[in-house]
Short mmCIF file of C-alpha atoms in Angstrom, two decimals:
data_model
loop_
_atom_site.label_atom_id
_atom_site.label_comp_id
_atom_site.label_asym_id
_atom_site.label_seq_id
_atom_site.Cartn_x
_atom_site.Cartn_y
_atom_site.Cartn_z
CA MET A 1 0.15 -0.01 -0.12
CA PRO A 2 1.70 3.46 -0.51
CA ILE A 3 2.97 5.80 1.75
CA LEU A 4 0.35 8.50 1.35
CA ASP A 5 -2.70 5.70 2.75
CA HIS A 6 -1.26 5.39 5.04
CA VAL A 7 -0.12 8.32 6.06
CA ALA A 8 -4.25 9.60 5.47
CA VAL A 9 -5.48 7.21 8.06
CA LEU A 10 -3.31 9.19 10.26
CA ALA A 11 -5.22 12.65 9.20
CA LEU A 12 -8.55 10.93 9.18
CA ARG A 13 -8.48 9.35 12.44
CA PRO A 14 -9.84 11.65 14.13
CA LEU A 15 -13.13 10.53 12.45
CA VAL A 16 -13.55 7.42 13.36
CA SER A 17 -15.02 8.74 16.93
CA ARG A 18 -17.38 10.70 15.07
CA ALA A 19 -19.03 7.86 12.56
CA CYS A 20 -19.19 5.88 15.38
CA THR A 21 -21.81 8.75 16.85
CA ALA A 22 -23.18 9.15 14.23
CA VAL A 23 -24.29 5.07 13.29
CA GLY A 24 -25.00 5.17 17.08
CA ILE A 25 -22.50 3.02 18.70
CA SER A 26 -19.28 2.82 21.04
CA SER A 27 -15.51 2.87 20.69
CA ALA A 28 -14.52 -1.11 20.96
CA GLU A 29 -18.03 -2.92 20.82
CA GLY A 30 -16.07 -4.61 17.87
CA ALA A 31 -19.69 -3.35 15.49
CA PHE A 32 -18.16 -1.27 13.42
CA THR A 33 -19.17 -2.59 10.27
CA GLY A 34 -21.65 0.82 10.48
CA ALA A 35 -18.66 3.53 11.10
CA ILE A 36 -16.92 1.72 7.37
CA GLU A 37 -20.59 2.13 6.25
CA TYR A 38 -20.77 6.14 7.37
CA LEU A 39 -17.22 6.99 6.41
CA ARG A 40 -17.41 5.58 2.83
CA GLU A 41 -20.52 7.52 2.20
CA ARG A 42 -18.86 10.38 3.15
CA PHE A 43 -14.90 9.65 0.82
CA THR A 44 -17.40 8.68 -2.07
CA ASP A 45 -19.08 12.28 -1.80
CA HIS A 46 -16.15 14.52 -1.42
CA GLY A 47 -13.51 12.40 -2.44
CA GLN A 48 -11.66 14.75 -5.37
CA LYS A 49 -11.73 17.41 -2.50
CA ILE A 50 -10.21 14.69 0.48
CA ASN A 51 -7.58 13.52 -2.30
CA ASP A 52 -6.38 17.18 -2.72
CA ALA A 53 -6.74 18.12 0.78
CA LEU A 54 -4.60 14.90 2.70
CA ARG A 55 -2.34 15.35 -0.24
CA ARG A 56 -1.65 18.76 0.71
CA ALA A 57 -1.22 17.64 4.81
CA ASN A 58 0.80 14.99 3.76
CA GLU A 59 3.30 17.10 1.22
CA ARG A 60 2.69 19.54 4.90
CA ALA A 61 4.00 16.96 6.91
CA TRP A 62 6.96 15.67 6.05
CA ARG A 63 8.12 19.63 5.30
CA ALA A 64 7.55 19.28 9.34
CA LEU A 65 9.47 16.28 9.96
CA GLU A 66 12.18 17.93 7.72
CA ILE A 67 12.58 20.74 9.31
CA ALA A 68 12.85 19.07 12.50
CA LEU A 69 15.53 17.60 11.65
CA ALA A 70 17.75 20.86 9.70
CA GLY A 71 16.30 21.69 13.71
CA GLU A 72 19.49 25.07 14.26
CA SER A 73 21.72 24.37 11.11
CA LEU A 74 17.94 25.98 9.32
CA LEU A 75 18.15 29.28 11.28
CA SER A 76 21.29 29.36 10.96
CA ARG A 77 20.09 30.40 7.14
CA LEU A 78 18.94 32.51 8.83
CA ASP A 79 20.28 35.32 11.07
CA ARG A 80 20.15 37.94 8.25
CA ASN A 81 17.52 41.38 9.09
CA GLU A 82 14.75 40.31 5.47
CA ASP A 83 14.59 36.29 7.28
CA LYS A 84 13.61 37.72 11.07
CA ALA A 85 10.03 37.30 10.82
CA PHE A 86 10.36 34.36 8.92
CA ARG A 87 13.20 32.97 11.56
CA GLU A 88 10.42 33.15 14.38
CA GLN A 89 8.14 30.97 12.97
CA VAL A 90 11.13 28.29 12.46
CA ARG A 91 12.04 29.41 15.73
CA SER A 92 8.01 29.07 17.21
CA PHE A 93 7.45 25.56 15.63
CA LEU A 94 10.77 24.07 17.19
CA ASP A 95 10.32 25.73 20.29
CA ALA A 96 7.03 24.10 20.17
CA TRP A 97 8.05 20.19 19.67
CA PRO A 98 8.74 19.89 22.64
CA ALA A 99 11.87 17.77 24.71
CA ASP A 100 9.77 14.56 25.29
CA GLY A 101 8.23 14.53 22.49
CA ARG A 102 12.00 14.43 20.20
CA PRO A 103 13.06 10.50 19.41
CA ALA A 104 15.99 9.41 20.58
CA LEU A 105 17.54 10.24 17.22
CA ASP A 106 22.08 10.58 17.30
CA GLU A 107 22.69 14.41 16.14
CA SER A 108 25.13 12.63 13.94
CA LEU A 109 22.26 11.08 12.17
CA ARG A 110 20.98 13.73 11.85
CA ALA A 111 22.00 15.00 8.66
CA GLU A 112 22.18 11.84 6.81
CA THR A 113 18.75 11.63 8.14
CA LEU A 114 17.09 14.85 6.30
CA ARG A 115 18.57 13.23 3.04
CA GLU A 116 17.23 10.36 2.75
CA LEU A 117 13.38 12.55 3.69
CA ARG A 118 14.71 14.87 0.87
CA ALA A 119 15.93 11.98 -1.39
CA ALA A 120 12.68 10.55 -0.86
CA ARG A 121 10.44 12.99 -2.06
CA LYS A 122 11.69 13.72 -4.93
CA ALA A 123 11.74 10.38 -5.34
CA GLY A 124 7.83 10.44 -5.53
CA VAL A 125 8.09 7.68 -2.03
CA LEU A 126 6.03 9.47 0.20
CA ASP A 127 2.86 10.69 -2.38
CA ALA A 128 0.61 9.30 -4.95
CA ASP A 129 -1.30 10.45 -7.34
CA SER A 130 -5.02 10.09 -5.12
CA VAL A 131 -6.00 7.91 -2.10
CA ASN A 132 -7.71 4.17 -2.66
CA SER A 133 -10.74 5.62 -0.68
CA ALA A 134 -12.07 3.15 -0.63
CA SER A 135 -9.92 1.11 1.80
CA LEU A 136 -9.36 4.28 3.51
CA ALA A 137 -13.10 3.39 4.64
CA GLU A 138 -11.56 0.44 6.06
CA ARG A 139 -8.42 1.12 7.64
CA LEU A 140 -10.09 3.18 9.42
CA GLY A 141 -13.40 1.80 10.40
CA PRO A 142 -10.92 -1.04 13.02
CA LEU A 143 -10.01 1.67 14.66
CA ALA A 144 -12.86 2.48 16.11
CA ARG A 145 -12.71 -0.95 18.55
CA HIS A 146 -10.22 0.94 20.15
CA ALA A 147 -11.97 3.04 22.85
CA ASP A 148 -9.42 5.20 25.04
CA PRO A 149 -6.77 7.42 24.31
CA ILE A 150 -4.02 4.57 23.92
CA ALA A 151 -4.29 2.11 22.54
CA PHE A 152 -5.14 4.61 19.48
CA ILE A 153 -2.10 6.08 19.63
CA GLN A 154 -0.62 2.38 19.59
CA ALA A 155 -2.72 1.37 16.59
CA GLU A 156 -1.30 4.54 14.74
CA TRP A 157 2.27 3.42 15.65
CA GLN A 158 1.50 0.11 14.07
CA ILE A 159 0.84 2.70 10.75
CA LEU A 160 4.34 4.28 11.37
CA ASP A 161 5.83 0.67 11.27
CA GLU A 162 4.35 0.01 7.62
CA ILE A 163 4.93 3.43 6.74
CA ALA A 164 9.13 2.66 8.03
CA GLY A 165 8.54 -0.73 6.55
CA THR A 166 7.86 0.75 3.46
CA ALA A 167 11.19 3.58 3.86
CA ARG A 168 13.18 0.39 4.45
CA ALA A 169 12.02 -1.24 2.07
CA ASN A 170 13.43 1.37 -0.62
CA ARG A 171 16.72 1.22 0.94
CA TYR A 172 16.23 4.78 2.88
CA ASP A 173 16.75 2.18 6.56
CA ASN A 174 18.14 6.59 8.23
CA LEU A 175 14.70 7.69 7.72
CA ALA A 176 12.91 4.51 8.62
CA ARG A 177 15.36 4.00 11.45
CA PHE A 178 13.56 7.25 12.40
CA LEU A 179 9.99 6.82 12.14
CA THR A 180 10.54 3.93 14.44
CA LEU A 181 11.81 5.70 16.82
CA ARG A 182 9.21 6.25 19.62
CA PRO A 183 9.40 9.62 22.09
CA ALA A 184 8.63 9.59 25.88
CA ASN A 185 4.72 11.20 25.20
CA GLY A 186 3.90 8.56 23.46
CA GLU A 187 3.05 10.62 19.73
CA SER A 188 4.38 11.07 16.90
CA LEU A 189 5.56 14.30 15.23
CA LEU A 190 4.02 12.83 11.52
CA ALA A 191 0.76 11.89 12.78
CA VAL A 192 0.06 14.99 14.93
CA SER A 193 1.39 16.72 12.52
CA VAL A 194 -0.27 15.99 9.42
CA ARG A 195 -3.67 15.93 11.54
CA TYR A 196 -3.20 19.65 11.80
CA PHE A 197 -2.43 20.06 7.97
CA PHE A 198 -5.35 17.96 7.42
CA ARG A 199 -8.01 19.41 9.54
CA ARG A 200 -6.84 22.96 9.05
CA GLU A 201 -7.28 22.16 4.91
CA VAL A 202 -11.12 21.14 5.70
CA GLU A 203 -11.58 24.51 7.37
CA GLN A 204 -10.18 27.12 4.74
CA ASP A 205 -13.30 24.55 2.87
CA PRO A 206 -16.78 25.13 4.26
CA ALA A 207 -18.88 22.49 1.92
CA LEU A 208 -15.74 19.63 2.95
CA PHE A 209 -15.78 21.05 6.43
CA GLN A 210 -19.56 20.88 7.10
CA GLY A 211 -19.94 17.20 4.87
CA LEU A 212 -17.12 15.68 6.66
CA ASP A 213 -18.95 16.68 9.90
CA PHE A 214 -15.73 18.91 10.87
CA ALA A 215 -17.77 21.24 12.64
CA GLN A 216 -18.78 18.32 15.39
CA LEU A 217 -15.72 17.05 16.06
CA GLU A 218 -14.18 19.18 19.84
CA ARG A 219 -11.02 20.46 18.31
CA ILE A 220 -8.27 18.85 20.71
CA GLY A 221 -5.80 21.17 21.86
CA HIS A 222 -1.82 19.55 21.83
CA SER A 223 1.29 21.76 22.12
CA LEU A 224 2.28 21.73 19.19
CA ASP A 225 -0.59 23.76 17.74
CA GLY A 226 0.97 27.23 17.91
CA GLY A 227 4.07 26.45 16.38
CA LEU A 228 2.11 24.33 13.34
CA SER A 229 0.31 27.14 12.65
CA SER A 230 3.52 29.67 12.62
CA LEU A 231 5.21 26.71 10.57
CA SER A 232 2.18 26.86 7.86
CA ASP A 233 2.12 29.98 7.81
CA ALA A 234 5.61 29.96 6.75
CA LEU A 235 5.75 26.97 4.94
CA ALA A 236 2.66 29.55 2.60
CA ALA A 237 4.80 32.76 2.25
CA GLN A 238 7.58 30.72 1.62
CA SER A 239 7.54 27.16 -0.17
CA GLU A 240 10.31 27.89 -2.31
CA ARG A 241 12.67 29.40 0.49
CA ILE A 242 12.53 27.11 2.18
CA GLU A 243 13.31 24.46 -0.34
CA SER A 244 15.92 26.10 -1.20
CA LEU A 245 17.78 26.18 1.94
CA LEU A 246 17.34 22.25 3.23
CA ASP A 247 18.66 21.78 -0.26
CA ASP A 248 21.42 24.02 0.90
CA LEU A 249 21.25 21.44 4.28
CA ARG A 250 21.63 18.39 2.34
CA THR A 251 25.26 20.03 0.78
CA ASN A 252 26.56 21.54 3.46
CA VAL A 253 30.60 20.25 3.55
CA LEU A 254 31.00 22.68 6.42
CA ASP A 255 28.28 20.53 8.33
CA MET A 256 30.26 19.12 11.36
CA ARG A 257 27.91 17.12 12.04
CA ALA A 258 27.15 14.75 9.25
CA GLU A 259 30.92 14.72 8.99
CA LEU A 260 31.88 13.43 12.23
CA ALA A 261 29.02 10.49 11.64
CA ARG A 262 31.84 8.91 9.04
CA GLN A 263 35.13 8.94 10.79
CA SER A 264 36.87 7.15 13.73
CA GLN A 265 35.15 7.02 17.79
CA GLN A 266 38.81 9.33 18.90
CA LEU A 267 37.41 12.05 16.02
CA GLN A 268 34.14 11.84 16.96
CA ASP A 269 35.59 12.70 20.84
CA LEU A 270 37.50 15.42 20.19
CA GLY A 271 34.85 16.76 17.06
CA LEU A 272 32.52 16.65 19.50
CA ALA A 273 34.27 18.68 22.67
CA ILE A 274 35.06 21.07 20.32
CA LEU A 275 31.72 21.50 18.87
CA ARG A 276 30.78 21.59 23.09
CA ALA A 277 33.16 24.53 23.51
CA LEU A 278 31.23 27.18 20.07
CA GLN A 279 27.27 25.69 21.36
CA GLY A 280 28.86 27.42 24.95
CA HIS A 281 28.66 30.99 22.61
CA GLN A 282 25.93 29.79 20.76
CA LEU A 283 27.88 29.34 17.33
CA GLU A 284 27.13 26.03 16.42
CA GLY A 285 26.30 25.92 12.72
CA ARG A 286 26.51 29.91 11.73
CA VAL A 287 29.25 32.16 10.34
CA LEU A 288 31.80 34.41 12.63
CA ARG A 289 30.23 37.78 13.85
CA PRO A 290 32.78 40.39 15.40
CA SER A 291 30.95 39.68 18.74
CA ASP A 292 32.17 35.86 18.38
CA SER A 293 35.90 37.56 18.72
CA LEU A 294 37.75 37.17 21.74
CA SER A 295 34.63 36.17 23.23
CA ILE A 296 36.50 33.88 25.35
CA HIS A 297 36.96 34.61 28.64
CA GLY A 298 37.96 32.52 31.17
CA GLU A 299 40.77 31.01 32.11
CA ALA A 300 39.99 27.54 32.52
CA GLU A 301 37.86 28.03 29.41
CA MET A 302 41.02 29.92 27.13
CA ILE A 303 43.06 26.42 28.10
CA ARG A 304 40.35 24.32 27.36
CA ALA A 305 40.63 26.25 23.05
CA ARG A 306 43.66 25.38 23.70
CA GLU A 307 44.05 22.04 24.32
CA LEU A 308 41.55 21.03 21.91
CA VAL A 309 43.24 23.12 18.52
CA GLY A 310 46.99 20.89 19.87
CA ARG A 311 44.76 17.66 19.81
CA TYR A 312 43.41 19.41 16.35
CA ARG A 313 46.81 19.65 15.05
CA ALA A 314 48.49 16.20 16.42
CA ILE A 315 46.53 14.01 13.49
CA PRO A 316 48.39 14.10 11.01
CA ALA A 317 47.91 16.10 8.00
CA ALA A 318 46.50 13.98 4.83
CA GLN A 319 43.99 12.94 7.32
CA ARG A 320 42.65 16.94 8.39
CA ARG A 321 42.74 17.69 4.87
CA GLU A 322 39.77 14.81 5.42
CA LEU A 323 38.33 16.72 7.89
CA PRO A 324 36.88 19.96 6.15
CA ALA A 325 34.04 20.97 8.57
CA LEU A 326 36.11 20.55 11.90
CA LEU A 327 38.81 23.13 10.35
CA ASN A 328 36.55 25.87 10.42
CA ALA A 329 35.58 24.87 13.86
CA VAL A 330 39.01 25.56 15.02
CA GLY A 331 39.09 28.33 13.54
CA LYS A 332 36.99 29.77 15.08
CA LEU A 333 37.45 27.99 18.36
CA GLU A 334 41.68 30.82 17.23
CA VAL A 335 38.35 33.38 16.56
CA MET A 336 37.32 33.22 20.03
CA SER A 337 40.46 32.80 21.93
CA GLY A 338 42.29 35.64 20.04
CA ASP A 339 44.91 33.33 17.61
CA PHE A 340 43.39 35.28 14.58
CA ALA A 341 47.09 34.87 13.08
CA GLY A 342 46.16 31.27 13.49
CA ALA A 343 42.48 31.26 12.66
CA SER A 344 43.30 33.42 8.71
CA ASN A 345 45.90 30.07 8.40
CA ASP A 346 43.11 27.66 8.95
CA PHE A 347 40.43 29.69 7.45
CA ARG A 348 42.77 30.34 3.90
CA GLU A 349 43.47 26.82 3.92
CA LEU A 350 40.09 26.14 4.40
CA SER A 351 38.84 27.85 0.69
CA GLU A 352 41.72 26.59 -1.11
CA LEU A 353 40.75 23.40 0.50
CA VAL A 354 36.86 23.32 -0.43
CA SER A 355 35.25 23.25 -4.19
CA ASP A 356 32.01 23.54 -3.10
CA SER A 357 31.41 28.10 -3.34
CA SER A 358 29.15 28.18 -0.30
CA ALA A 359 32.43 27.10 1.90
CA GLN A 360 34.70 28.87 -0.25
CA ALA A 361 32.11 31.84 0.81
CA GLU A 362 32.08 30.96 3.78
CA ALA A 363 36.05 30.24 4.36
CA HIS A 364 37.01 33.79 3.36
CA HIS A 365 34.42 35.73 5.06
CA HIS A 366 35.50 33.71 8.31
CA ARG A 367 39.12 34.95 6.41
CA PHE A 368 38.15 38.38 6.59
CA ARG A 369 36.67 38.34 10.25
CA ALA A 370 40.09 37.42 11.23
CA ALA A 371 42.18 40.14 9.42
CA VAL A 372 40.35 42.51 10.13
CA GLU A 373 41.19 41.69 14.20
CA GLN A 374 45.03 41.74 13.18
CA GLN A 375 43.87 45.06 11.72
CA LEU A 376 45.51 42.95 7.61
CA TRP A 377 43.15 45.49 5.70
CA ASP A 378 44.90 44.83 2.45
CA ASP A 379 43.67 40.63 3.41
CA ALA A 380 40.86 41.78 4.59
CA LEU A 381 39.10 42.93 1.60
CA ASP A 382 41.02 40.83 -0.36
CA ALA A 383 38.58 38.12 1.88
CA LEU A 384 35.68 40.50 1.59
CA LYS A 385 35.56 40.65 -2.79
CA HIS A 386 36.13 36.68 -2.10
CA SER A 387 33.30 36.52 -0.23
CA ALA A 388 31.40 38.40 -2.13
CA ARG A 389 31.50 37.46 -5.01
CA LEU A 390 31.10 33.57 -4.45
CA ASP A 391 28.15 33.80 -2.40
CA PRO A 392 26.37 37.30 -2.30
CA THR A 393 23.25 37.13 -0.94
CA ARG A 394 24.15 35.66 2.56
CA PHE A 395 28.36 37.77 2.38
CA ALA A 396 28.02 41.45 0.82
CA GLN A 397 28.28 43.62 2.43
CA PHE A 398 26.47 46.21 0.11
CA PRO A 399 24.98 46.26 -2.97
CA LEU A 400 28.43 45.45 -4.46
CA PHE A 401 26.10 46.74 -8.20
CA LYS A 402 26.70 50.07 -7.79
CA PHE A 403 29.58 49.84 -5.02
CA GLU A 404 33.06 47.99 -5.77
CA PRO A 405 35.53 48.24 -3.19
CA GLU A 406 38.95 49.58 -3.02
CA ARG A 407 39.97 50.43 0.49
CA ILE A 408 39.75 49.83 3.93
CA LEU A 409 40.12 52.51 5.74
CA GLY A 410 39.79 50.90 8.69
CA ALA A 411 37.36 49.70 11.91
CA GLY A 412 36.28 50.06 15.15
CA GLY A 413 33.58 49.49 17.70
CA PHE A 414 31.41 50.53 14.99
CA GLY A 415 31.85 48.80 12.74
CA VAL A 416 34.17 48.50 8.77
CA ALA A 417 34.93 51.52 6.71
CA ILE A 418 35.53 51.01 2.93
CA LEU A 419 36.75 53.07 0.42
CA CYS A 420 33.80 52.09 -2.92
CA ARG A 421 34.02 53.17 -6.08
CA ASN A 422 30.59 53.93 -7.87
CA ARG A 423 30.36 51.72 -10.58
CA HIS A 424 27.98 54.55 -12.01
CA SER A 425 28.70 58.22 -11.16
CA GLY A 426 33.01 56.88 -11.48
CA SER A 427 33.48 58.80 -7.99
CA ARG A 428 35.12 57.31 -4.69
CA VAL A 429 33.08 56.86 -1.68
CA VAL A 430 33.79 55.92 1.94
CA VAL A 431 30.77 52.45 2.99
CA LYS A 432 30.58 52.29 6.38
CA VAL A 433 29.04 48.72 7.16
CA LEU A 434 27.83 49.26 11.03
CA ARG A 435 28.39 46.26 13.30
CA THR A 436 25.19 45.28 14.22
CA ASP A 437 25.61 41.25 15.33
CA GLY A 438 22.67 39.36 13.67
CA LEU A 439 21.69 41.94 11.30
CA GLU A 440 24.97 41.29 9.01
CA ARG A 441 24.39 43.29 6.27
CA VAL A 442 23.29 46.57 7.64
CA TRP A 443 24.59 49.25 6.06
CA ASN A 444 24.83 53.18 5.55
CA ALA A 445 24.86 54.76 2.71
CA PRO A 446 27.09 57.36 1.72
CA SER A 447 25.72 61.46 1.55
#
């Protein structure tokens, strides 16, 4: 049976109780034939609308899983000012997913599970042209046997096991494992999400809302409702943007956790220790900001940072070249501890080591930060130009189509002053890039 048919059962589960009430039976009596007929009649009357609503709910539920798996890595891509509202919507969803509702998935497998989920979606494994309404009624009817919420949830997990089996049959093993991991609170994010999105689809169609008797259903509040509402708004407004961001994450060669998953236990221990040091300053998965420089103040933390850098240096050079994400993390640690010369060398090496343009741009941006701290203005200008050319969306400090940077004049507590040539008039102007951490590309246009 296609996965969409299984997911449809999860979406339509609230209708079972309503069907039992409508035909005058109570759950657990075993007399669910009437419930099947009740459901089949409504699926026949509103078949195409139900089918379309289920497909849209299915798509958004899987997208919710993608965003949940991406987590902070996705948010780190939304640091720019124009992404603020979008970021808050995604943040609201992630914050609403309670800790006891998160499967105990090894962090190192998150990136691989996300990759498999996106591959399965693009291959059409998680969708179908239509739902078999007759079989859907047959699958829903027996749920009338269950008299209490716990039994309902157990029945749901049987359906999720079947979905995982189909994923496994298509060789998406990590995705299958993720779908079968049961959180402490017993509820599946996929089940909660698809029910929410289906109900939202039905509420937007008065005929379908009335035909399915949704008006007679008591709304069941869930801790995720608010987060899913924010996520729904974000998906409606920026679906293509989310798709692009998730594609970027899938190919991110500077993803530390994905890189460490392929390494020995010794390297994993070192990498996780460095990650913990970055996490203490909210620096995992995002680019360097001015406030990250010399952000380590305590002597014990400084000693620990230097020890971690030393352990990295002890790795054979040939092996280090296979670990670009770890090199990037070490460079960040050096900036935090004030070793700007070491960081500059590491980020320059990183820019030559990776071939992905986005990763190269990030390496040059970090080199720019380290060079500014050393007042090496020529190096800083070179790094600035490279990062802006390779990834202007993330790293252009001002509108490059109008101003060509020629020389960095200096830097201070408020930002960096750059002498530029106006490409239209040919005149020289000074552009001041303000230091506003978290709004990296705010700039003052010259008068």
